[in-house]
Amino acid sequence: MSSTVTKEDPARFAVRNVGGIDETSVELPPGITVLAGRNATNRTSFLQAIMAAMGSDRVSLKGDAEEGHVELELGDDQYTRTLMRTGGGVSTSGEPFLDEAEVADLFAFLLGNNEARRAVTQNVDLRELIMRPVDTDAIRREISELETEKSRLDDRVDELQELKRDLPELESERTRLREELEAKREELADKEAEIDDHGSDVDESREEKRELEQKFDELRDRRAALETVRSDIDLEQESIESLTRERRELEAELEELADEVDDPDEEVDRRIDQLRERKQRLSSEVSELQNVLKFNEEMLEDGAVTATLRAEDESKAVTDKLVDDDAVTCWTCGSTVDRENIERTLEQLRTLRKEKLTAVRDIEDDLSELRTRKKTREKRRQRVESLRGKLGRVEDELDRREETLSDKRDERDRLGDEVAALEETVDDLESEDFSDILELHKEANELEFELGRLESSLESVEAEISEIEDELAAESRLADERERIAEELTDLRTRIEQIETQAISEFNEHMGAVLGILEYANIERIWIERVERRVREGRRKVDKATFELHIVRSTESGTTYEDTVDHLSESEQEVTGLIFALAGYLVHDLYETVPFMLLDSLEAIDSDRIARLVDYLSDYAEFLVVALLPEDAQAIENEDARISEI
């Protein structure tokens, strides 16, 4: 409802050419409104006008009109609906109260032919009806997406746990390297001091000493460069081995998938197009049959005699037989026949519509299977494209690495030659007098090289520790996110069952209360139970939940036994159907979005019980509009408005 509407605001309707109404204006106060009158007094037509203003398509034009209009003023807001006769039926336009009225049609607009109301006696799947407004496919898709995200988070958390287990070992390695580095620095300092002490006792020319030290520096630099190149070669070889393994894996996966995705999808597409065309054709036929049924049911109920009956060729032979009850004039041929003939013909139309609906559902199952198959092939095709792209990148990287490895090997050979040449030069410069000092310089060079290696290793370990610590900082956030997703998954996985449980609870609670209020003689209890049954779904068998209706009666001696719906009186069946519709009304929170509940065709219930039932239902709707015969209307004592002429 609009935010500008208050519980004291009346609803004002202006109606033209809807059902049997020429033109009328009606104001309804909040609460109970009774439409009192005999059949054929436009009570059902006015209820249809309310439905039209709310957004329902289950309305009809006046038989001799090409256009109809309904306007609703509620609070500060206005809602309009225009009906236009077209070649295929009636089209609608305007701005109604609801964007989508399917749920309201099921559980708020409870006219005589309401599907939820009739479900109890027509062996309809009660669970399917209650769950119809729930997009279970969307819930399953959301569950799948959340499961994928949770799996990703689980993997990431596992990775962090693995890193956390690695951290103590890395910290121990860092401590060891620091201690070893400090020891090497002390050893180098001692060696340099020894060189200084020894050098002061050696009589040598400054030029010779400078040249010798220069060669030692060059030798040390070349050896360090050579060691670095050797390390680079090892890393390149490891990378090449890893890339080669990855290439083999990609080629193997591509070989598995390539044959499947190379086959064209034309046959699947052609079959999908055929099924879509057939579904569209059948759906159109079902819609036409529904229009025919609705029109004739209303004509039969209101006793109207001016209308034009339309149907597709498949239903013409049946509809040509339609006549009215108890010596009334048929609205198609003008003859006078029994009502029983009309009802029998209408039942044939209902059977035909049901068969076509079944065919539509079978086609939908086939379409779903074909779309799944096509989607699977498309995913595989995308995977192949991804694999091919990745394989190309791996091969490019392999070529680059192999080229780099070749260059590094050339550099290693060059540096090796330079080191050998420098060692030979140093040997030539050595003399017996310089042998001790030269040996000390060699040892100092080796210590400096070792220091460089240790410093590099320490930097690498410290960088790895820092990276792990940075990643572990996100552990708490990841855990919170995973917990949130797990809670969402739990909620989604139980949402359907929660709705089912609530529907059963609402029905059982209100059914028990109404039975107590209406005081049916030997009915102890009417209740719904959720049961699992093994059923065939497509080509496989699955466990499927269903709602089972139980009726418990008692004998005069106090013995209880379970009965069936067929043995309920017409009054009891009507009440049971209305309470089932009320359960759907409450489960789907229609009291928050749909201010009107409409009731019609209550003649099977006695006046006193109608009054008590109406009073009970008035607690759940802001506007409760009830169409009653005059004698039944007299029993309503607490109505807020009574309308006897429309």
XYZ file of C-alpha atoms in Angstrom:
646
model
C 0.000 0.000 0.000
C 0.992 3.624 -0.491
C 2.658 5.314 2.450
C 0.001 8.067 2.251
C -2.833 5.659 3.118
C -4.101 5.442 6.716
C -6.391 2.881 8.273
C -9.199 5.490 8.326
C -9.050 6.235 4.579
C -12.014 4.941 2.535
C -11.589 3.372 -0.885
C -13.506 5.099 -3.697
C -14.199 3.210 -6.933
C -15.462 4.535 -10.260
C -16.405 1.640 -12.593
C -17.564 1.571 -16.214
C -18.337 -1.448 -18.450
C -16.802 -4.137 -16.239
C -18.663 -7.469 -16.036
C -22.329 -6.514 -16.058
C -21.833 -2.951 -14.759
C -22.663 -0.014 -17.027
C -21.353 2.747 -14.765
C -21.215 3.212 -10.992
C -19.315 4.913 -8.166
C -18.899 3.193 -4.788
C -17.154 4.221 -1.554
C -15.972 1.499 0.823
C -14.950 2.278 4.422
C -12.232 0.184 6.088
C -13.616 -2.974 7.684
C -16.403 -5.268 6.485
C -18.469 -4.288 3.448
C -21.446 -6.494 2.579
C -22.718 -6.575 -1.022
C -26.280 -7.807 -0.437
C -28.458 -8.974 -3.305
C -29.757 -11.785 -5.459
C -27.870 -13.327 -8.361
C -27.448 -11.172 -11.465
C -27.215 -7.968 -9.390
C -23.611 -7.183 -10.399
C -22.071 -8.150 -7.044
C -19.466 -10.395 -8.713
C -18.864 -7.742 -11.387
C -18.042 -5.175 -8.695
C -15.643 -7.613 -7.006
C -13.980 -8.019 -10.412
C -13.712 -4.240 -10.701
C -11.820 -4.169 -7.377
C -9.548 -6.922 -8.707
C -8.936 -4.945 -11.896
C -7.942 -1.820 -9.949
C -5.544 -3.935 -7.875
C -3.868 -5.303 -11.035
C -5.589 -8.645 -11.699
C -6.195 -9.822 -15.264
C -9.065 -12.087 -14.182
C -11.707 -9.594 -15.233
C -14.082 -9.272 -18.157
C -15.643 -6.470 -20.171
C -19.354 -5.921 -20.355
C -20.640 -8.078 -23.200
C -21.658 -5.177 -25.447
C -18.691 -2.875 -24.662
C -15.371 -2.407 -26.439
C -13.692 -0.561 -23.566
C -13.974 -0.548 -19.771
C -12.408 1.513 -17.004
C -11.847 1.293 -13.237
C -10.461 4.047 -11.030
C -9.478 3.592 -7.354
C -8.830 6.509 -5.015
C -7.156 5.459 -1.770
C -5.754 8.110 0.538
C -3.812 10.628 -1.566
C -3.175 8.147 -4.363
C -5.123 7.197 -7.477
C -4.886 3.960 -9.461
C -6.423 3.315 -12.869
C -7.046 0.343 -15.136
C -8.397 0.351 -18.691
C -9.728 -2.778 -20.463
C -9.813 -2.945 -24.268
C -11.405 -5.663 -26.387
C -8.981 -7.114 -28.940
C -9.128 -9.885 -31.495
C -7.669 -12.392 -29.047
C -9.553 -11.347 -25.907
C -9.134 -8.367 -23.552
C -5.985 -6.277 -23.085
C -5.281 -4.026 -20.088
C -3.350 -0.820 -19.464
C -2.979 1.844 -16.780
C -1.340 2.038 -13.353
C -2.957 -0.465 -10.956
C -2.245 -0.778 -7.227
C -0.031 -3.879 -7.634
C 2.720 -4.433 -10.194
C 2.076 -8.188 -10.052
C -1.249 -9.602 -8.849
C -0.667 -13.364 -9.190
C -0.320 -13.953 -5.434
C -3.335 -11.776 -4.680
C -5.369 -13.705 -7.275
C -4.485 -16.894 -5.435
C -4.946 -15.926 -1.797
C -6.806 -12.585 -1.482
C -9.453 -12.531 -4.233
C -11.516 -15.499 -3.066
C -14.329 -15.596 -5.607
C -16.233 -18.786 -6.338
C -13.726 -20.107 -8.886
C -10.611 -19.168 -6.879
C -7.910 -21.806 -7.378
C -6.714 -21.944 -3.749
C -10.271 -22.141 -2.487
C -11.102 -25.047 -4.792
C -7.787 -26.877 -4.331
C -8.981 -28.866 -1.303
C -11.813 -30.566 -3.199
C -10.157 -30.893 -6.638
C -7.205 -33.066 -5.602
C -4.732 -30.242 -6.355
C -1.186 -30.369 -4.974
C -1.622 -28.077 -1.954
C 2.125 -27.636 -1.434
C 2.663 -26.620 -5.081
C -0.080 -24.019 -4.740
C 1.332 -22.501 -1.533
C 4.890 -22.512 -2.931
C 3.978 -21.193 -6.398
C 4.839 -17.532 -5.586
C 8.244 -18.606 -4.229
C 10.989 -18.568 -6.876
C 12.626 -21.826 -5.783
C 14.906 -21.842 -8.851
C 16.295 -18.443 -7.847
C 16.864 -19.711 -4.301
C 18.733 -22.747 -5.652
C 20.862 -20.517 -7.902
C 21.704 -18.275 -4.950
C 22.589 -21.348 -2.877
C 24.911 -22.558 -5.651
C 26.613 -19.144 -5.901
C 27.086 -18.939 -2.132
C 28.429 -22.491 -2.001
C 31.015 -21.566 -4.630
C 31.997 -18.455 -2.683
C 32.177 -20.382 0.593
C 34.349 -23.035 -1.063
C 36.688 -20.272 -2.275
C 36.858 -18.804 1.220
C 37.426 -22.267 2.731
C 40.349 -22.801 0.377
C 41.745 -19.375 1.229
C 41.431 -20.021 4.984
C 43.132 -23.399 4.525
C 45.960 -21.638 2.698
C 46.322 -19.199 5.578
C 46.407 -22.075 8.056
C 49.180 -23.664 6.003
C 51.065 -20.365 6.004
C 50.563 -20.075 9.747
C 52.106 -23.520 10.176
C 55.090 -22.428 8.032
C 55.674 -19.239 10.028
C 57.496 -20.737 13.096
C 59.937 -22.556 10.830
C 60.624 -19.370 8.866
C 61.094 -17.367 12.058
C 63.540 -20.010 13.302
C 65.402 -19.806 9.988
C 65.527 -15.996 10.287
C 67.062 -16.280 13.790
C 69.612 -18.806 12.553
C 70.618 -16.634 9.604
C 70.949 -13.549 11.794
C 73.204 -15.435 14.220
C 75.278 -16.923 11.406
C 75.536 -13.529 9.706
C 76.769 -11.908 12.913
C 79.345 -14.674 13.375
C 80.603 -14.227 9.798
C 80.908 -10.468 10.278
C 82.984 -11.003 13.410
C 85.106 -13.577 11.570
C 85.658 -11.146 8.675
C 86.589 -8.354 11.076
C 89.157 -10.644 12.705
C 90.507 -11.637 9.290
C 90.844 -8.005 8.176
C 92.637 -7.156 11.415
C 95.007 -10.060 10.820
C 95.643 -8.805 7.276
C 96.427 -5.330 8.638
C 98.798 -6.744 11.237
C 100.500 -9.007 8.727
C 100.701 -6.324 6.091
C 102.580 -3.954 8.367
C 105.407 -6.478 8.642
C 105.777 -7.080 4.927
C 108.111 -4.976 2.910
C 106.482 -4.448 -0.453
C 106.013 -1.697 -2.893
C 102.790 0.277 -2.854
C 102.256 -0.386 -6.580
C 102.489 -4.161 -6.196
C 100.142 -4.138 -3.269
C 97.589 -1.994 -5.148
C 97.697 -4.267 -8.171
C 97.323 -7.388 -6.051
C 94.372 -5.931 -4.148
C 92.769 -4.832 -7.408
C 93.014 -8.339 -8.813
C 91.608 -9.759 -5.623
C 88.645 -7.333 -5.844
C 88.045 -8.283 -9.462
C 88.260 -11.966 -8.587
C 85.807 -11.560 -5.747
C 83.348 -9.658 -7.976
C 83.566 -12.248 -10.758
C 83.058 -15.119 -8.325
C 79.988 -13.394 -6.837
C 78.599 -12.747 -10.330
C 79.287 -16.374 -11.294
C 77.441 -17.654 -8.217
C 74.488 -15.385 -8.961
C 74.298 -16.625 -12.561
C 74.434 -20.249 -11.393
C 71.570 -19.533 -8.994
C 69.612 -17.857 -11.831
C 70.203 -20.934 -14.014
C 68.798 -23.222 -11.301
C 65.699 -21.016 -10.966
C 65.141 -20.899 -14.722
C 65.439 -24.700 -14.939
C 62.884 -25.110 -12.147
C 60.519 -22.688 -13.901
C 60.921 -24.546 -17.199
C 60.161 -27.868 -15.526
C 57.059 -26.398 -13.836
C 55.847 -24.802 -17.103
C 56.441 -28.051 -18.996
C 54.283 -29.957 -16.477
C 51.592 -27.313 -16.734
C 51.655 -27.499 -20.536
C 51.202 -31.295 -20.431
C 48.236 -30.908 -18.053
C 46.612 -28.243 -20.231
C 47.105 -30.317 -23.384
C 45.589 -33.364 -21.670
C 42.522 -31.433 -20.500
C 42.122 -29.837 -23.920
C 42.253 -33.226 -25.589
C 39.437 -34.440 -23.304
C 37.184 -31.436 -23.972
C 37.933 -30.550 -27.590
C 35.916 -33.354 -29.216
C 32.782 -32.561 -27.173
C 32.657 -28.849 -27.900
C 33.530 -29.058 -31.590
C 30.099 -30.571 -32.335
C 27.587 -27.873 -33.375
C 24.515 -26.978 -31.284
C 22.141 -26.586 -34.246
C 20.092 -29.667 -33.350
C 19.617 -28.552 -29.732
C 18.711 -25.008 -30.849
C 16.253 -26.356 -33.396
C 14.614 -28.556 -30.758
C 14.419 -25.638 -28.295
C 12.766 -23.431 -30.937
C 10.254 -26.191 -31.719
C 9.380 -26.656 -28.043
C 9.083 -22.897 -27.497
C 6.688 -22.571 -30.431
C 4.646 -25.501 -29.168
C 4.585 -24.111 -25.609
C 3.518 -20.687 -26.884
C 0.741 -22.251 -28.926
C -0.491 -24.378 -26.023
C -0.247 -21.463 -23.577
C -2.348 -19.349 -25.919
C -4.921 -22.141 -26.123
C -4.931 -22.471 -22.320
C -5.440 -18.701 -21.981
C -8.324 -18.767 -24.427
C -9.905 -21.705 -22.600
C -9.469 -19.868 -19.278
C -11.175 -16.766 -20.707
C -14.033 -18.915 -21.989
C -14.390 -20.685 -18.646
C -14.217 -17.492 -16.613
C -16.675 -15.667 -18.835
C -19.240 -18.467 -18.800
C -18.841 -19.178 -15.070
C -19.564 -15.510 -14.390
C -22.484 -15.474 -16.797
C -23.830 -18.615 -15.147
C -23.395 -17.153 -11.656
C -24.826 -13.674 -12.374
C -27.522 -14.951 -14.676
C -26.544 -12.484 -17.429
C -27.937 -12.998 -20.927
C -25.893 -10.556 -23.022
C -22.419 -11.737 -24.011
C -20.387 -13.098 -26.895
C -18.556 -16.372 -26.387
C -15.145 -16.803 -28.021
C -12.754 -19.726 -28.119
C -10.168 -21.322 -30.412
C -11.207 -23.947 -32.956
C -10.252 -26.708 -30.527
C -12.956 -25.583 -28.043
C -15.686 -24.246 -30.388
C -17.553 -27.518 -30.647
C -17.809 -27.654 -26.867
C -18.704 -24.027 -26.201
C -21.460 -24.038 -28.822
C -23.371 -26.319 -26.410
C -23.409 -23.841 -23.476
C -26.901 -23.066 -22.036
C -28.274 -21.747 -18.728
C -29.987 -23.395 -15.769
C -33.634 -23.905 -14.937
C -35.257 -22.572 -18.139
C -32.918 -19.616 -18.671
C -31.955 -18.182 -22.026
C -28.612 -19.301 -23.432
C -26.305 -16.367 -24.176
C -24.903 -18.025 -27.322
C -27.849 -19.611 -29.133
C -30.955 -18.198 -27.411
C -32.435 -21.594 -26.543
C -33.699 -22.593 -23.091
C -32.099 -25.633 -21.434
C -31.108 -27.048 -18.013
C -28.206 -25.653 -15.979
C -26.839 -29.214 -15.694
C -25.971 -29.236 -19.410
C -23.938 -26.039 -19.034
C -22.064 -27.332 -16.001
C -21.278 -30.606 -17.781
C -19.908 -28.694 -20.764
C -17.856 -26.437 -18.518
C -16.367 -29.513 -16.836
C -15.309 -30.785 -20.271
C -13.583 -27.437 -20.873
C -11.827 -27.667 -17.499
C -10.589 -31.168 -18.340
C -9.290 -29.965 -21.711
C -7.526 -27.008 -20.045
C -5.956 -29.320 -17.468
C -4.642 -31.639 -20.209
C -3.094 -28.693 -22.037
C -1.555 -27.364 -18.822
C 0.007 -30.788 -18.253
C 1.410 -30.719 -21.786
C 2.859 -27.229 -21.139
C 4.587 -28.448 -17.956
C 6.039 -31.460 -19.829
C 7.391 -29.091 -22.492
C 8.878 -26.869 -19.774
C 10.674 -29.920 -18.323
C 12.080 -30.802 -21.759
C 13.103 -27.177 -22.347
C 14.842 -27.041 -18.982
C 16.792 -30.200 -19.790
C 17.811 -28.904 -23.241
C 18.849 -25.505 -21.841
C 20.918 -27.240 -19.170
C 22.603 -29.380 -21.818
C 23.315 -26.316 -23.967
C 24.602 -24.355 -20.986
C 26.906 -27.232 -20.027
C 28.310 -27.393 -23.569
C 28.767 -23.608 -23.553
C 30.668 -23.763 -20.276
C 32.901 -26.471 -21.729
C 33.437 -24.378 -24.848
C 34.413 -21.405 -22.717
C 36.723 -23.634 -20.716
C 38.383 -24.822 -23.950
C 38.918 -21.211 -25.060
C 40.378 -20.391 -21.652
C 42.649 -23.449 -21.789
C 43.855 -22.591 -25.281
C 44.655 -19.047 -24.230
C 46.462 -20.244 -21.134
C 48.359 -22.871 -23.149
C 49.520 -20.159 -25.558
C 50.745 -18.014 -22.678
C 52.541 -20.996 -21.117
C 54.258 -21.825 -24.403
C 55.315 -18.181 -24.858
C 56.691 -18.152 -21.316
C 58.529 -21.443 -21.976
C 60.181 -19.979 -25.073
C 61.200 -16.877 -23.134
C 62.568 -18.925 -20.232
C 64.523 -21.243 -22.508
C 66.025 -18.262 -24.310
C 66.946 -16.699 -20.955
C 68.453 -20.018 -19.802
C 70.620 -20.156 -22.920
C 71.815 -16.593 -22.308
C 72.577 -17.391 -18.652
C 74.596 -20.439 -19.606
C 76.639 -18.347 -22.034
C 77.180 -15.785 -19.288
C 78.207 -18.550 -16.845
C 80.813 -19.834 -19.307
C 82.138 -16.310 -19.873
C 82.409 -15.590 -16.141
C 84.036 -18.958 -15.552
C 86.717 -18.080 -18.084
C 87.244 -14.683 -16.451
C 87.534 -16.228 -12.965
C 90.071 -18.754 -14.252
C 92.101 -15.981 -15.925
C 92.065 -13.856 -12.775
C 93.108 -16.792 -10.626
C 96.002 -17.410 -12.982
C 97.008 -13.725 -12.800
C 96.873 -13.798 -9.019
C 99.002 -16.952 -8.997
C 101.551 -15.183 -11.199
C 101.672 -12.246 -8.790
C 102.118 -14.512 -5.799
C 105.586 -14.944 -4.380
C 106.959 -16.740 -1.402
C 107.054 -13.463 0.515
C 103.433 -12.742 -0.316
C 102.009 -16.240 0.127
C 100.695 -15.651 3.649
C 99.082 -12.292 2.910
C 97.576 -13.651 -0.323
C 96.046 -16.559 1.552
C 94.540 -14.154 4.069
C 93.079 -12.067 1.255
C 91.562 -15.212 -0.306
C 89.980 -16.166 2.992
C 88.640 -12.620 3.448
C 87.160 -12.690 -0.069
C 85.437 -15.996 0.674
C 84.042 -14.572 3.921
C 82.697 -11.495 2.081
C 81.056 -13.730 -0.498
C 79.510 -15.857 2.253
C 78.297 -12.671 3.954
C 76.604 -11.585 0.726
C 74.911 -14.965 0.366
C 73.683 -14.910 3.979
C 72.380 -11.351 3.641
C 70.480 -12.315 0.488
C 68.985 -15.385 2.191
C 67.996 -13.317 5.235
C 66.294 -10.700 3.057
C 64.367 -13.435 1.259
C 63.212 -15.064 4.525
C 62.253 -11.718 6.078
C 60.260 -10.795 2.943
C 58.416 -14.123 3.074
C 57.651 -13.672 6.783
C 56.368 -10.137 6.130
C 54.158 -11.378 3.279
C 52.700 -14.150 5.450
C 52.031 -11.721 8.300
C 50.254 -9.364 5.879
C 48.091 -12.216 4.607
C 47.343 -13.474 8.116
C 46.078 -9.992 8.993
C 43.087 -10.763 6.700
C 42.322 -14.049 8.489
C 39.770 -12.528 10.875
C 37.927 -10.755 8.046
C 37.852 -13.957 5.984
C 36.517 -15.929 8.950
C 33.736 -13.348 9.475
C 32.857 -13.432 5.779
C 32.794 -17.216 5.741
C 30.560 -17.264 8.829
C 28.187 -14.758 7.211
C 27.941 -16.833 4.034
C 27.432 -20.014 6.069
C 24.531 -18.335 7.879
C 23.036 -17.173 4.573
C 23.354 -20.700 3.203
C 21.625 -22.138 6.252
C 18.830 -19.608 5.874
C 18.423 -20.275 2.129
C 18.531 -24.054 2.526
C 15.786 -23.909 5.135
C 13.753 -21.068 3.599
C 11.529 -23.329 1.504
C 10.981 -25.678 4.418
C 10.272 -22.683 6.685
C 7.588 -21.440 4.305
C 6.083 -24.937 4.139
C 6.144 -25.243 7.920
C 4.577 -21.800 8.358
C 1.835 -22.596 5.820
C 0.962 -25.833 7.633
C 1.069 -24.108 11.017
C -1.170 -21.246 9.811
C -3.698 -23.655 8.275
C -3.802 -25.979 11.271
C -4.068 -23.109 13.772
C -6.819 -21.224 11.925
C -8.653 -24.397 10.929
C -8.805 -25.428 14.577
C -10.011 -21.970 15.623
C -12.689 -21.786 12.904
C -13.973 -25.299 13.603
C -14.385 -24.244 17.217
C -16.235 -21.079 16.206
C -18.481 -22.734 13.592
C -19.264 -25.813 15.739
C -19.536 -28.503 13.070
C -21.129 -31.506 14.758
C -18.797 -34.480 14.390
C -15.549 -32.987 13.059
C -12.803 -33.300 15.652
C -9.987 -31.884 13.546
C -8.944 -30.948 10.006
C -5.190 -30.591 9.603
C -2.338 -30.711 7.085
C 0.802 -32.846 7.405
C 4.031 -32.477 5.403
C 5.177 -35.851 3.999
C 7.975 -36.977 1.681
C 7.061 -39.168 -1.282
C 9.160 -40.860 -3.963
C 8.017 -39.487 -7.327
C 9.262 -39.530 -10.894
C 10.683 -36.237 -12.119
C 11.685 -36.450 -15.745
C 13.771 -39.614 -16.128
C 14.624 -40.085 -12.473
C 12.925 -40.627 -9.152
C 13.307 -38.060 -6.392
C 11.994 -37.446 -2.888
C 9.389 -34.695 -3.056
C 7.545 -32.970 -0.228
C 3.752 -32.834 -0.370
C 0.935 -31.630 1.894
C -1.480 -34.328 3.055
C -4.898 -33.225 4.322
C -6.320 -35.186 7.272
C -9.931 -35.130 8.481
C -10.729 -36.659 11.880
C -14.357 -37.304 12.768
C -15.986 -38.671 15.896
C -19.012 -40.880 16.439
C -21.754 -40.377 19.006
C -19.969 -42.913 21.225
C -16.809 -40.767 21.187
C -14.778 -42.985 18.805
C -12.575 -41.037 16.378
C -11.692 -42.102 12.848
C -10.029 -40.556 9.793
C -12.289 -39.556 6.919
C -11.743 -38.115 3.409
C -12.506 -34.746 1.813
C -15.175 -36.343 -0.361
C -17.239 -37.085 2.751
C -17.229 -33.484 3.981
C -20.427 -31.546 3.492
C -20.387 -28.752 0.921
C -20.342 -26.231 3.748
C -17.361 -27.947 5.394
C -15.508 -28.110 2.080
C -16.071 -24.386 1.474
C -14.784 -23.471 4.940
C -11.722 -25.726 4.540
C -10.892 -24.133 1.179
C -11.238 -20.609 2.594
C -8.932 -21.399 5.528
C -6.350 -22.858 3.133
C -6.491 -19.609 1.135
C -6.139 -17.632 4.395
C -2.991 -19.632 5.220
C -1.500 -18.577 1.867
C -2.602 -14.977 2.514
C -0.686 -14.936 5.818
C 2.376 -16.918 4.692
C 3.033 -14.543 1.795
C 2.376 -11.430 3.958
C -0.432 -10.167 1.718
C -1.879 -8.228 4.672
C 1.137 -5.885 4.222
C 0.694 -5.302 0.478
C -2.929 -6.076 -0.469
C -5.542 -4.124 1.515
C -8.535 -5.992 0.018
C -9.821 -9.504 0.698
C -12.813 -10.459 -1.478
C -15.382 -13.202 -0.768
C -18.127 -14.555 -3.001
C -20.230 -17.706 -3.495
C -20.791 -18.569 0.186
C -24.315 -19.924 -0.336
C -23.286 -23.456 0.720
C -22.599 -22.166 4.263
C -25.552 -21.343 6.528
C -26.141 -17.695 7.476
C -25.056 -17.935 11.110
C -21.752 -19.593 10.228
C -21.153 -17.066 7.406
C -21.479 -14.272 9.967
C -19.004 -15.907 12.342
C -16.565 -16.725 9.512
C -16.694 -13.172 8.121
C -16.059 -11.763 11.581
C -13.030 -14.067 11.951
C -11.540 -13.146 8.560
C -12.040 -9.397 9.135
C -9.090 -9.397 11.540
C -6.675 -10.038 8.639
C -7.648 -7.543 5.917
C -8.110 -3.778 5.995
C -11.032 -4.049 3.554
C -13.100 -7.268 3.613
C -15.725 -7.154 0.829
C -18.315 -9.977 0.921
C -21.024 -10.719 -1.648
C -24.056 -12.324 0.072
C -27.666 -13.170 -0.581
C -30.082 -10.875 1.332
C -31.029 -13.567 3.869
C -27.363 -14.320 4.584
C -26.499 -10.625 4.817
C -29.073 -10.185 7.614
C -26.913 -12.349 9.909
C -23.951 -9.888 9.661
C -24.278 -7.531 12.598
C -20.902 -5.798 12.718
C -20.439 -4.674 9.110
C -19.107 -1.195 8.413
C -21.064 -0.771 5.191
C -23.875 -2.523 3.336
C -24.474 -2.014 -0.387
C -27.718 -3.386 -1.823
C -27.635 -1.863 -5.304
C -24.791 -1.496 -7.834
